[in-house]
PDB file of N, CA and C in Angstrom:
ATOM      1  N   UNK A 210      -1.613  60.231-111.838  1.00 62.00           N
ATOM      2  CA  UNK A 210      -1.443  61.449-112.586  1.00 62.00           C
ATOM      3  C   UNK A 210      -1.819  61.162-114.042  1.00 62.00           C
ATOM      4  N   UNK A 211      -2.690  62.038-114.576  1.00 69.00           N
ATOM      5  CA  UNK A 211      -3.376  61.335-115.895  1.00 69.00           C
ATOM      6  C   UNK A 211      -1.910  61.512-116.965  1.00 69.00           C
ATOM      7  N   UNK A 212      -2.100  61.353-118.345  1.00 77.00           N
ATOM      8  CA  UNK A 212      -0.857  61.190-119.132  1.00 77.00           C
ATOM      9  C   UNK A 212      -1.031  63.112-119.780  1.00 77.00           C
ATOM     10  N   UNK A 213       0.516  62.791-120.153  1.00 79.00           N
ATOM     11  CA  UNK A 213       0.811  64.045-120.023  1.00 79.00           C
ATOM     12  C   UNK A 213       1.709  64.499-119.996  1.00 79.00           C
ATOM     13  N   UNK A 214       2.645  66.107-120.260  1.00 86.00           N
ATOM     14  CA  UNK A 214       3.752  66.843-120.449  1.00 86.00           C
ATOM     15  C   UNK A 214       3.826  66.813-118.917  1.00 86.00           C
ATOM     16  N   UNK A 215       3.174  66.900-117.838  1.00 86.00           N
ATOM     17  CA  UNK A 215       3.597  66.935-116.351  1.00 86.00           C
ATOM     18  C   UNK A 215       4.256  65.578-115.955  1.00 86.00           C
ATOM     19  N   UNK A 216       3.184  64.702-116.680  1.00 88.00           N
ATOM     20  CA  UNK A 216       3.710  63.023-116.036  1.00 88.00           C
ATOM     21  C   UNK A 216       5.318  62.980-116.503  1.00 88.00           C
ATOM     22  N   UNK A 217       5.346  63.403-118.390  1.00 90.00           N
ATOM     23  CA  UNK A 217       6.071  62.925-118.573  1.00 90.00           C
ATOM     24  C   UNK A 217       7.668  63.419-117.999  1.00 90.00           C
ATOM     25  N   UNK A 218       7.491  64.468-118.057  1.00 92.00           N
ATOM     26  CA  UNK A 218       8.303  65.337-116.743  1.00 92.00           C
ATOM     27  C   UNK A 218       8.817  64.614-115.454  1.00 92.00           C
ATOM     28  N   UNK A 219       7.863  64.374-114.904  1.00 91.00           N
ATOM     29  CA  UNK A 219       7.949  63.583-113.442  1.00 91.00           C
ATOM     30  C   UNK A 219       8.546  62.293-113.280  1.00 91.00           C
ATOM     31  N   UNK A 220       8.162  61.776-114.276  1.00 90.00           N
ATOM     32  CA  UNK A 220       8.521  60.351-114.510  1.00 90.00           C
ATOM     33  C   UNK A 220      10.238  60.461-114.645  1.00 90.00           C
ATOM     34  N   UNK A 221      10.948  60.957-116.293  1.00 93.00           N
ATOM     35  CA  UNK A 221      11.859  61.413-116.534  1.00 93.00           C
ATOM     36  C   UNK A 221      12.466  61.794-114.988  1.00 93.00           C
ATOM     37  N   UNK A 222      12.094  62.578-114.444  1.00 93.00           N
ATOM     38  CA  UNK A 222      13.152  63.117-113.298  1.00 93.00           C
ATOM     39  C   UNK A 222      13.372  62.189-112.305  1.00 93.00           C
ATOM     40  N   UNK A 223      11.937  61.592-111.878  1.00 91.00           N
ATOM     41  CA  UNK A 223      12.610  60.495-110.944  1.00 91.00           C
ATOM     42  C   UNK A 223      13.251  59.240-111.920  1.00 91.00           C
ATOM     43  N   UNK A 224      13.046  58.754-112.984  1.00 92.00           N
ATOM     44  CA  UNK A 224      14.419  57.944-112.981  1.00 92.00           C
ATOM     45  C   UNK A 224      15.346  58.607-113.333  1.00 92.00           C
ATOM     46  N   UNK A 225      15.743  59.706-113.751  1.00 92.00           N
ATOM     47  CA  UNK A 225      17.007  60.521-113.418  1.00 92.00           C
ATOM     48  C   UNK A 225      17.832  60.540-111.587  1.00 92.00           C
ATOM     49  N   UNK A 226      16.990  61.003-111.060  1.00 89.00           N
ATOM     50  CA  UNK A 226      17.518  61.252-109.370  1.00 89.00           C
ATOM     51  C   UNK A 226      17.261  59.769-109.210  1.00 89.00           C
ATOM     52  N   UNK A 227      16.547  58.717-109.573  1.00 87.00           N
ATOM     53  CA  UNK A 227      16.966  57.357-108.953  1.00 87.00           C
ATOM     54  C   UNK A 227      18.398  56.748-109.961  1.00 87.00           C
ATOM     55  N   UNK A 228      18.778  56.697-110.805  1.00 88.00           N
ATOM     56  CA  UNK A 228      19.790  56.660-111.961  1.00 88.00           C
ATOM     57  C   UNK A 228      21.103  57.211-110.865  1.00 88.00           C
ATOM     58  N   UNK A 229      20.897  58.261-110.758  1.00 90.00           N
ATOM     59  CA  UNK A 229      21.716  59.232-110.024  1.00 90.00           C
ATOM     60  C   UNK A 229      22.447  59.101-108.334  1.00 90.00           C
ATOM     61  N   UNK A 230      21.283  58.375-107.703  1.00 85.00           N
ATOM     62  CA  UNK A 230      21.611  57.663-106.495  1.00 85.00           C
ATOM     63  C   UNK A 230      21.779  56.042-106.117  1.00 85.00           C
ATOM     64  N   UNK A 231      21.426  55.725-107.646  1.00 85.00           N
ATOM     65  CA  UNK A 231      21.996  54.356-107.272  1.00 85.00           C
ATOM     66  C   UNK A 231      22.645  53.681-106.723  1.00 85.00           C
ATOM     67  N   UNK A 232      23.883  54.150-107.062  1.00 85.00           N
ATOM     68  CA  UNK A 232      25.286  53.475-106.079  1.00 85.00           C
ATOM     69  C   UNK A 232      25.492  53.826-104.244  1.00 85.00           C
ATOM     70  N   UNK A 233      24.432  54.801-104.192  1.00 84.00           N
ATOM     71  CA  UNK A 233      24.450  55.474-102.757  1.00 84.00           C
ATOM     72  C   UNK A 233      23.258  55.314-101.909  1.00 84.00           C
ATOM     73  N   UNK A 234      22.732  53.640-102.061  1.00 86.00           N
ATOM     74  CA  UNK A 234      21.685  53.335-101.650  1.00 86.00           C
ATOM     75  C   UNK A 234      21.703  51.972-101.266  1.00 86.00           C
ATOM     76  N   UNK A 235      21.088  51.838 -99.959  1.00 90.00           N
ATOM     77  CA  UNK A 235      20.843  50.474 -99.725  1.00 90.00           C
ATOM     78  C   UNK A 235      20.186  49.389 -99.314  1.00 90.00           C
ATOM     79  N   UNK A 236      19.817  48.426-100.120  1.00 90.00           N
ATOM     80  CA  UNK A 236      18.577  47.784-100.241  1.00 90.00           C
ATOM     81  C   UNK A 236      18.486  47.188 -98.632  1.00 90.00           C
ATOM     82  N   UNK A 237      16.932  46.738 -98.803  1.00 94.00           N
ATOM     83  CA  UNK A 237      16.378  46.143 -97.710  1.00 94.00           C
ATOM     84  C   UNK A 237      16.718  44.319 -97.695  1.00 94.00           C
ATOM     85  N   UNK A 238      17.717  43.846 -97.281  1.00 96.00           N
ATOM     86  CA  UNK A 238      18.035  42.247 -97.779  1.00 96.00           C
ATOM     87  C   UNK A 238      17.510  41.700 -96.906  1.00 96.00           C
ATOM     88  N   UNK A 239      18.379  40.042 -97.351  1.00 97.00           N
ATOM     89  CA  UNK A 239      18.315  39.315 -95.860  1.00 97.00           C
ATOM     90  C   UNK A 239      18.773  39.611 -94.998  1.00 97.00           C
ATOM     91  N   UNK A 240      20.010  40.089 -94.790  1.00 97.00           N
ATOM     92  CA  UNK A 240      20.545  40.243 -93.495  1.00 97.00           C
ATOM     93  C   UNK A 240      19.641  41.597 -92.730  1.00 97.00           C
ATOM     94  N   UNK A 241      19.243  42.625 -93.734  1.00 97.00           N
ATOM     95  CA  UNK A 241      18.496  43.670 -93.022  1.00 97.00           C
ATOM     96  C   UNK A 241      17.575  43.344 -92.439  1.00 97.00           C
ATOM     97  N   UNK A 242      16.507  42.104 -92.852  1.00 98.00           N
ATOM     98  CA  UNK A 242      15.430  41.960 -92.196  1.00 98.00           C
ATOM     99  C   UNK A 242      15.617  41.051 -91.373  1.00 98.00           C
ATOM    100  N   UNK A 243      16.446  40.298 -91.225  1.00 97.00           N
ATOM    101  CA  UNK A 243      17.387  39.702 -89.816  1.00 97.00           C
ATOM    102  C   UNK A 243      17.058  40.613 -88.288  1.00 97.00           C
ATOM    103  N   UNK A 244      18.275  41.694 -89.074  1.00 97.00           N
ATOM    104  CA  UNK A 244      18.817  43.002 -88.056  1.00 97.00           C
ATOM    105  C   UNK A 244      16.614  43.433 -87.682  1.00 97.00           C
ATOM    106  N   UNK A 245      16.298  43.468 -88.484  1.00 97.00           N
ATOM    107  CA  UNK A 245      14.624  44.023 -88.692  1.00 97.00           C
ATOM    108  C   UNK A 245      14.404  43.459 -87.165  1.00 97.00           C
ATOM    109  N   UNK A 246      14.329  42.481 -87.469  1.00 97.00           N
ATOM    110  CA  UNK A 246      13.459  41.867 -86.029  1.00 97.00           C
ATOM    111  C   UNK A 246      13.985  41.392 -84.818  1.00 97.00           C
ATOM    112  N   UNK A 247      15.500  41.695 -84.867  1.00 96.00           N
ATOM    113  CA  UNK A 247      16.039  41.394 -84.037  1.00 96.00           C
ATOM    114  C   UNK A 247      15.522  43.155 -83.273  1.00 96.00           C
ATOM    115  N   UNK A 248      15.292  43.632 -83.849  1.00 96.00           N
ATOM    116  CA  UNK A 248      15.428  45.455 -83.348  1.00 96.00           C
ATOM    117  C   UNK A 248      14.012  45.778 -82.849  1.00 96.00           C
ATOM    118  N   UNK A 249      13.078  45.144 -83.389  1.00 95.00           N
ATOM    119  CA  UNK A 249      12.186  44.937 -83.037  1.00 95.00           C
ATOM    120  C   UNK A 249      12.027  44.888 -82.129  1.00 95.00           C
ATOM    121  N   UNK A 250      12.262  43.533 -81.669  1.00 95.00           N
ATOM    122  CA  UNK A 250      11.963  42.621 -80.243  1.00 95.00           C
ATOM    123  C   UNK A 250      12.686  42.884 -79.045  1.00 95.00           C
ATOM    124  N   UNK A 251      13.945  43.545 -79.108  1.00 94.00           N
ATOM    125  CA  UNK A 251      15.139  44.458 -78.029  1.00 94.00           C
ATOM    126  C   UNK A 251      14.357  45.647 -77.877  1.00 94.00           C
ATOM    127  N   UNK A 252      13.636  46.605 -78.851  1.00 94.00           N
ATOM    128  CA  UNK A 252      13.114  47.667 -78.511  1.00 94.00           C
ATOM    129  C   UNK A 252      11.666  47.538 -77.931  1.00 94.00           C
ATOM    130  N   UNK A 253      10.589  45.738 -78.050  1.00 94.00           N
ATOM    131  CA  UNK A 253       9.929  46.032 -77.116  1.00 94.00           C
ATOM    132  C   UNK A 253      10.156  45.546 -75.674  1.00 94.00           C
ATOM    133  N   UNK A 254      10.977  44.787 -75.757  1.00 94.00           N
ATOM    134  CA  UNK A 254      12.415  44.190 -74.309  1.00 94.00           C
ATOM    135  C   UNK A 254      12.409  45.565 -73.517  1.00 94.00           C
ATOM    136  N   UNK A 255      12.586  46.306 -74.038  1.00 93.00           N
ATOM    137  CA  UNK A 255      12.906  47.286 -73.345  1.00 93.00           C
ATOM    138  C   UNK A 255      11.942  48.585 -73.133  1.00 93.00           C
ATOM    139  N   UNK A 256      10.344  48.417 -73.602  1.00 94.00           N
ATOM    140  CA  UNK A 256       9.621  48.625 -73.036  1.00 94.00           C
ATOM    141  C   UNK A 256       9.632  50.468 -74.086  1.00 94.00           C
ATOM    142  N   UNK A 257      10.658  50.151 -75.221  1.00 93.00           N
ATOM    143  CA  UNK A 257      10.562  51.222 -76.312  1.00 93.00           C
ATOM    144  C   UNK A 257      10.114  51.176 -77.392  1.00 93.00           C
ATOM    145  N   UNK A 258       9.094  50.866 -77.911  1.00 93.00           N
ATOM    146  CA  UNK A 258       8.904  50.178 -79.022  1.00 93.00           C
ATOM    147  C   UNK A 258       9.180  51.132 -80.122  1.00 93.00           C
ATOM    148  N   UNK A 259       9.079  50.913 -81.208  1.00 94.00           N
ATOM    149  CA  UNK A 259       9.482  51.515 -82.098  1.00 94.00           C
ATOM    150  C   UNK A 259       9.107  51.637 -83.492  1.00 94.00           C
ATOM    151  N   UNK A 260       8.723  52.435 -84.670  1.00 95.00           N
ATOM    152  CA  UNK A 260       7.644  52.382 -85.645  1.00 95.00           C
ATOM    153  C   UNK A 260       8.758  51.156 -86.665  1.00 95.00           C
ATOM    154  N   UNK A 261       7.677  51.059 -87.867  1.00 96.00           N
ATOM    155  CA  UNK A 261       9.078  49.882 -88.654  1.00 96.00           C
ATOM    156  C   UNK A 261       9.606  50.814 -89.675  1.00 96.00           C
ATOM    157  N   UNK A 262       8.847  51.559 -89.894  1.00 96.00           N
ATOM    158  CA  UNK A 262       9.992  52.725 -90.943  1.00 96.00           C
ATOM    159  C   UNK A 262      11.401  53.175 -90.244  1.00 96.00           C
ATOM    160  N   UNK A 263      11.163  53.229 -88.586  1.00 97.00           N
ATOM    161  CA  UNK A 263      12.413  53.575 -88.297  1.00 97.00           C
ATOM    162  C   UNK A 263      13.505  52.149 -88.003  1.00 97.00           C
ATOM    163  N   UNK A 264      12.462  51.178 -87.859  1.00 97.00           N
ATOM    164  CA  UNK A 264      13.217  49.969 -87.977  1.00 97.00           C
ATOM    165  C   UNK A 264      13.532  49.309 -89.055  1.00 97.00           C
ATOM    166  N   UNK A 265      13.308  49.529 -89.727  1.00 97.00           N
ATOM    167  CA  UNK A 265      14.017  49.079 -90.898  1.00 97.00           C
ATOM    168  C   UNK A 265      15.366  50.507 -91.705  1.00 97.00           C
ATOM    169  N   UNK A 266      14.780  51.298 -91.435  1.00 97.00           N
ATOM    170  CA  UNK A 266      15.761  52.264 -91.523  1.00 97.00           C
ATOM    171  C   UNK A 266      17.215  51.641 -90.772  1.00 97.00           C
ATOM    172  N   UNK A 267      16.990  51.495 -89.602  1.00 97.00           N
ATOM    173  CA  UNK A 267      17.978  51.089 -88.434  1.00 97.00           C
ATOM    174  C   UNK A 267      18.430  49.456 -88.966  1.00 97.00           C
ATOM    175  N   UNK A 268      17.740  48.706 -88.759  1.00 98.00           N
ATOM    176  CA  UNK A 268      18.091  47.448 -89.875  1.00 98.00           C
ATOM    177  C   UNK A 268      19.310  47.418 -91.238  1.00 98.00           C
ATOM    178  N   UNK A 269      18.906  48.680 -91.994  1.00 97.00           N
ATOM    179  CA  UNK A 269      19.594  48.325 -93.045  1.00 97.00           C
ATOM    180  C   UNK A 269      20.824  49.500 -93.100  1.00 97.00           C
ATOM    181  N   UNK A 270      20.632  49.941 -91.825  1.00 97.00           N
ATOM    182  CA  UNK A 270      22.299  50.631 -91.315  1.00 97.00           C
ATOM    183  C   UNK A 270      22.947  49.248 -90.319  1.00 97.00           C
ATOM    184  N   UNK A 271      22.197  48.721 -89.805  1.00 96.00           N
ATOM    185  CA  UNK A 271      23.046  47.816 -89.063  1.00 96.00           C
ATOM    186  C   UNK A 271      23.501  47.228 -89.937  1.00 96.00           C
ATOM    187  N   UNK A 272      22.526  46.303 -90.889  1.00 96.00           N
ATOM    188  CA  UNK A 272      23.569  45.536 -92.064  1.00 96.00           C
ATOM    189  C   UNK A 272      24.469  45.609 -93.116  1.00 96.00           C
ATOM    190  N   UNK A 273      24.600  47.322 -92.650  1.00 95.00           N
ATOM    191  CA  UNK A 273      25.604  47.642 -93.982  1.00 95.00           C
ATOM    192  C   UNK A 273      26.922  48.223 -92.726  1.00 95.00           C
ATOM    193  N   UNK A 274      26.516  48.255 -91.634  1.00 95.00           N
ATOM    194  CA  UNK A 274      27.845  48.468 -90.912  1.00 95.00           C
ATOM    195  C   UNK A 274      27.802  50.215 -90.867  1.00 95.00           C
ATOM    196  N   UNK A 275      26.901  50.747 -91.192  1.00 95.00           N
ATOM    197  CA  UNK A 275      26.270  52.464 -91.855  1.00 95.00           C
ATOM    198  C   UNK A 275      25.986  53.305 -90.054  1.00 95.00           C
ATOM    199  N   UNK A 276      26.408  54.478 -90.150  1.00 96.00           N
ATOM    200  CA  UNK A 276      25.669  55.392 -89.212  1.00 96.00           C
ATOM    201  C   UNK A 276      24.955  55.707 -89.536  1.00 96.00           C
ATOM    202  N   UNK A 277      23.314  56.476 -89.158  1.00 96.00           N
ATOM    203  CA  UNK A 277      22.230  57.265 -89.270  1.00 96.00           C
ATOM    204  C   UNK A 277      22.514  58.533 -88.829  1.00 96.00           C
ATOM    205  N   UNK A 278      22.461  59.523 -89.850  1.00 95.00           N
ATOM    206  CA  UNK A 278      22.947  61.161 -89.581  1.00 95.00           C
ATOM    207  C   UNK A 278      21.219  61.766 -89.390  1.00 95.00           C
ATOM    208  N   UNK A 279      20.741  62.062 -88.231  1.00 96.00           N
ATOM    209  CA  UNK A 279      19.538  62.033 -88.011  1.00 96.00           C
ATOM    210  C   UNK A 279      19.239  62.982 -86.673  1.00 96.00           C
ATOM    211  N   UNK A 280      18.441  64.039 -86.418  1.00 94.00           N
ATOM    212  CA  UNK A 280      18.189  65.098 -85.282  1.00 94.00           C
ATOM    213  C   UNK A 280      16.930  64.234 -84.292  1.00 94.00           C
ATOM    214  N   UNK A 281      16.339  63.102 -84.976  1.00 93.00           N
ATOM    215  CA  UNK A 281      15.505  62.057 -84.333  1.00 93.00           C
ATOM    216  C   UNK A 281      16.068  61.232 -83.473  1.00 93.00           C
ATOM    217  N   UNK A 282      17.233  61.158 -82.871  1.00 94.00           N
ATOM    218  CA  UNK A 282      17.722  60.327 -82.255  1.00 94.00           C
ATOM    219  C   UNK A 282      17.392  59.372 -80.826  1.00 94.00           C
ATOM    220  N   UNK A 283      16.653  60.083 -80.391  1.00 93.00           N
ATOM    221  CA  UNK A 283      15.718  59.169 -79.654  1.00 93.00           C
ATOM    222  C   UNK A 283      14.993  57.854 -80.061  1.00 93.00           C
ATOM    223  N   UNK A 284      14.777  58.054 -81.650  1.00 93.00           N
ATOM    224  CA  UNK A 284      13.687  56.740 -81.800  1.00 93.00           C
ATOM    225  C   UNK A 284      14.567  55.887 -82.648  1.00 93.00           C
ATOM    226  N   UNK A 285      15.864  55.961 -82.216  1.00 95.00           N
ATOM    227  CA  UNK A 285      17.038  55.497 -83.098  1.00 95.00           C
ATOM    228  C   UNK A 285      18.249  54.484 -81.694  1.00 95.00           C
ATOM    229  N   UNK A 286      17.718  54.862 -80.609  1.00 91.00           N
ATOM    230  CA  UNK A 286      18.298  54.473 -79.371  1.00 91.00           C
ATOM    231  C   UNK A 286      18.099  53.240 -79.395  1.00 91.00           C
ATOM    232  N   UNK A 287      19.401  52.551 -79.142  1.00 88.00           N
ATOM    233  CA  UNK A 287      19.105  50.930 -78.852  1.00 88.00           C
ATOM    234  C   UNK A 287      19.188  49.897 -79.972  1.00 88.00           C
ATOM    235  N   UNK A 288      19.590  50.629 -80.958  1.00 91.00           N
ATOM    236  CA  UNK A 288      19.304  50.119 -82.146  1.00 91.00           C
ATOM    237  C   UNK A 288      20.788  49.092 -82.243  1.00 91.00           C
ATOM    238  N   UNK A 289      21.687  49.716 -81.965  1.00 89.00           N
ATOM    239  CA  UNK A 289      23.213  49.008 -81.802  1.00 89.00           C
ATOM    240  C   UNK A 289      23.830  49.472 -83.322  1.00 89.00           C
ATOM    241  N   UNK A 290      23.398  50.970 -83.479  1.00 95.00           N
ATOM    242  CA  UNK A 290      23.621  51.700 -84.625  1.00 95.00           C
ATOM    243  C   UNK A 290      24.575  53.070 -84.286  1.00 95.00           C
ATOM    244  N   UNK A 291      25.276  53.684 -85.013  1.00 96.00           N
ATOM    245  CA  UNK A 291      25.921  54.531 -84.704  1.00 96.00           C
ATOM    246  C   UNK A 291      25.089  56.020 -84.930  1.00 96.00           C
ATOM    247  N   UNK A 292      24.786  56.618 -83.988  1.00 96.00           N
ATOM    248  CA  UNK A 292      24.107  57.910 -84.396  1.00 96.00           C
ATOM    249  C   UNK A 292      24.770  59.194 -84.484  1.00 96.00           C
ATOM    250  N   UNK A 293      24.429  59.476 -85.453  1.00 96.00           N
ATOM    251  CA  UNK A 293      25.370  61.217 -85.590  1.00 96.00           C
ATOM    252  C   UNK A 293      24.028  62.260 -85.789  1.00 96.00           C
ATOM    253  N   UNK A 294      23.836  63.159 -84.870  1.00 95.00           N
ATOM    254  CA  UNK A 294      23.178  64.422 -84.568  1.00 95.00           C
ATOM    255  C   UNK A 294      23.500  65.610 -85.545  1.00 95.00           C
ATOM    256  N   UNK A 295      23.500  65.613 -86.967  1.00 93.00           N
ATOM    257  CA  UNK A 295      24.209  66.686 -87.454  1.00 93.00           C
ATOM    258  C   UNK A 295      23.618  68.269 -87.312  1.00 93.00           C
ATOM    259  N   UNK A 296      22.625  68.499 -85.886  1.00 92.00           N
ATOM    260  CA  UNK A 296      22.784  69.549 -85.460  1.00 92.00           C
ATOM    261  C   UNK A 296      23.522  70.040 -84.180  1.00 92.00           C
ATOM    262  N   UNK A 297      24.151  68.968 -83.500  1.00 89.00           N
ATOM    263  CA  UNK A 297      24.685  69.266 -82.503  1.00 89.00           C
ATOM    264  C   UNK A 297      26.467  69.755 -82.902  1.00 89.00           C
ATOM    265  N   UNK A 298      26.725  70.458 -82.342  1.00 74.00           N
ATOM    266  CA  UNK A 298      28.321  70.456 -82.691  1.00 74.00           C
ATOM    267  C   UNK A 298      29.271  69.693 -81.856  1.00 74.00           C
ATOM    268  N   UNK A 299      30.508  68.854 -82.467  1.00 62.00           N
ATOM    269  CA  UNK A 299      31.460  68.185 -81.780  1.00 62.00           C
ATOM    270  C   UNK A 299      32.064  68.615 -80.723  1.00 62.00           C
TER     271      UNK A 299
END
């Protein structure tokens, strides 16, 4: 984005909303990329394979002990993750 009243805009807001979610975020570590390939290799075990955005997604809920609140739940199966459907009702 060339320089500018738009950039400078854009810029400003995302480190605002990243500032803002800091504490409610969680990095990709060691132990996530542990969980990474262990999830990997069970999901092609089982003949499901699975993209790595959603594996590492799934990774760094396993290593934080985290559910995935997600209507994708199929490509979330197997993961040894807790899934919550927040369109289905209880």
């Amino acid at each position: 984005m060339p320089e500018g009243k738009r950039r400078k805009y854009t810029d400003t807001t995302v480190k605002l909303a990243l500032m803002t979610l800091e504490d409610r975020t969680f990095a990709f570590d060691t132990q996530a990329a542990a969980d990474y390939a262990h999830i990997l290799v069970e999901r092609e075990r089982r003949g499901t394979p699975t993209s790595i955005q959603d594996a590492m997604i799934a990774a760094i809920a396993c290593s934080w002990d985290a559910a995935i609140a997600t209507r994708n739940i199929k490509d979330f199966e197997g993961t040894d993750v807790e899934l919550i459907n927040p369109w289905e009702f209880a």
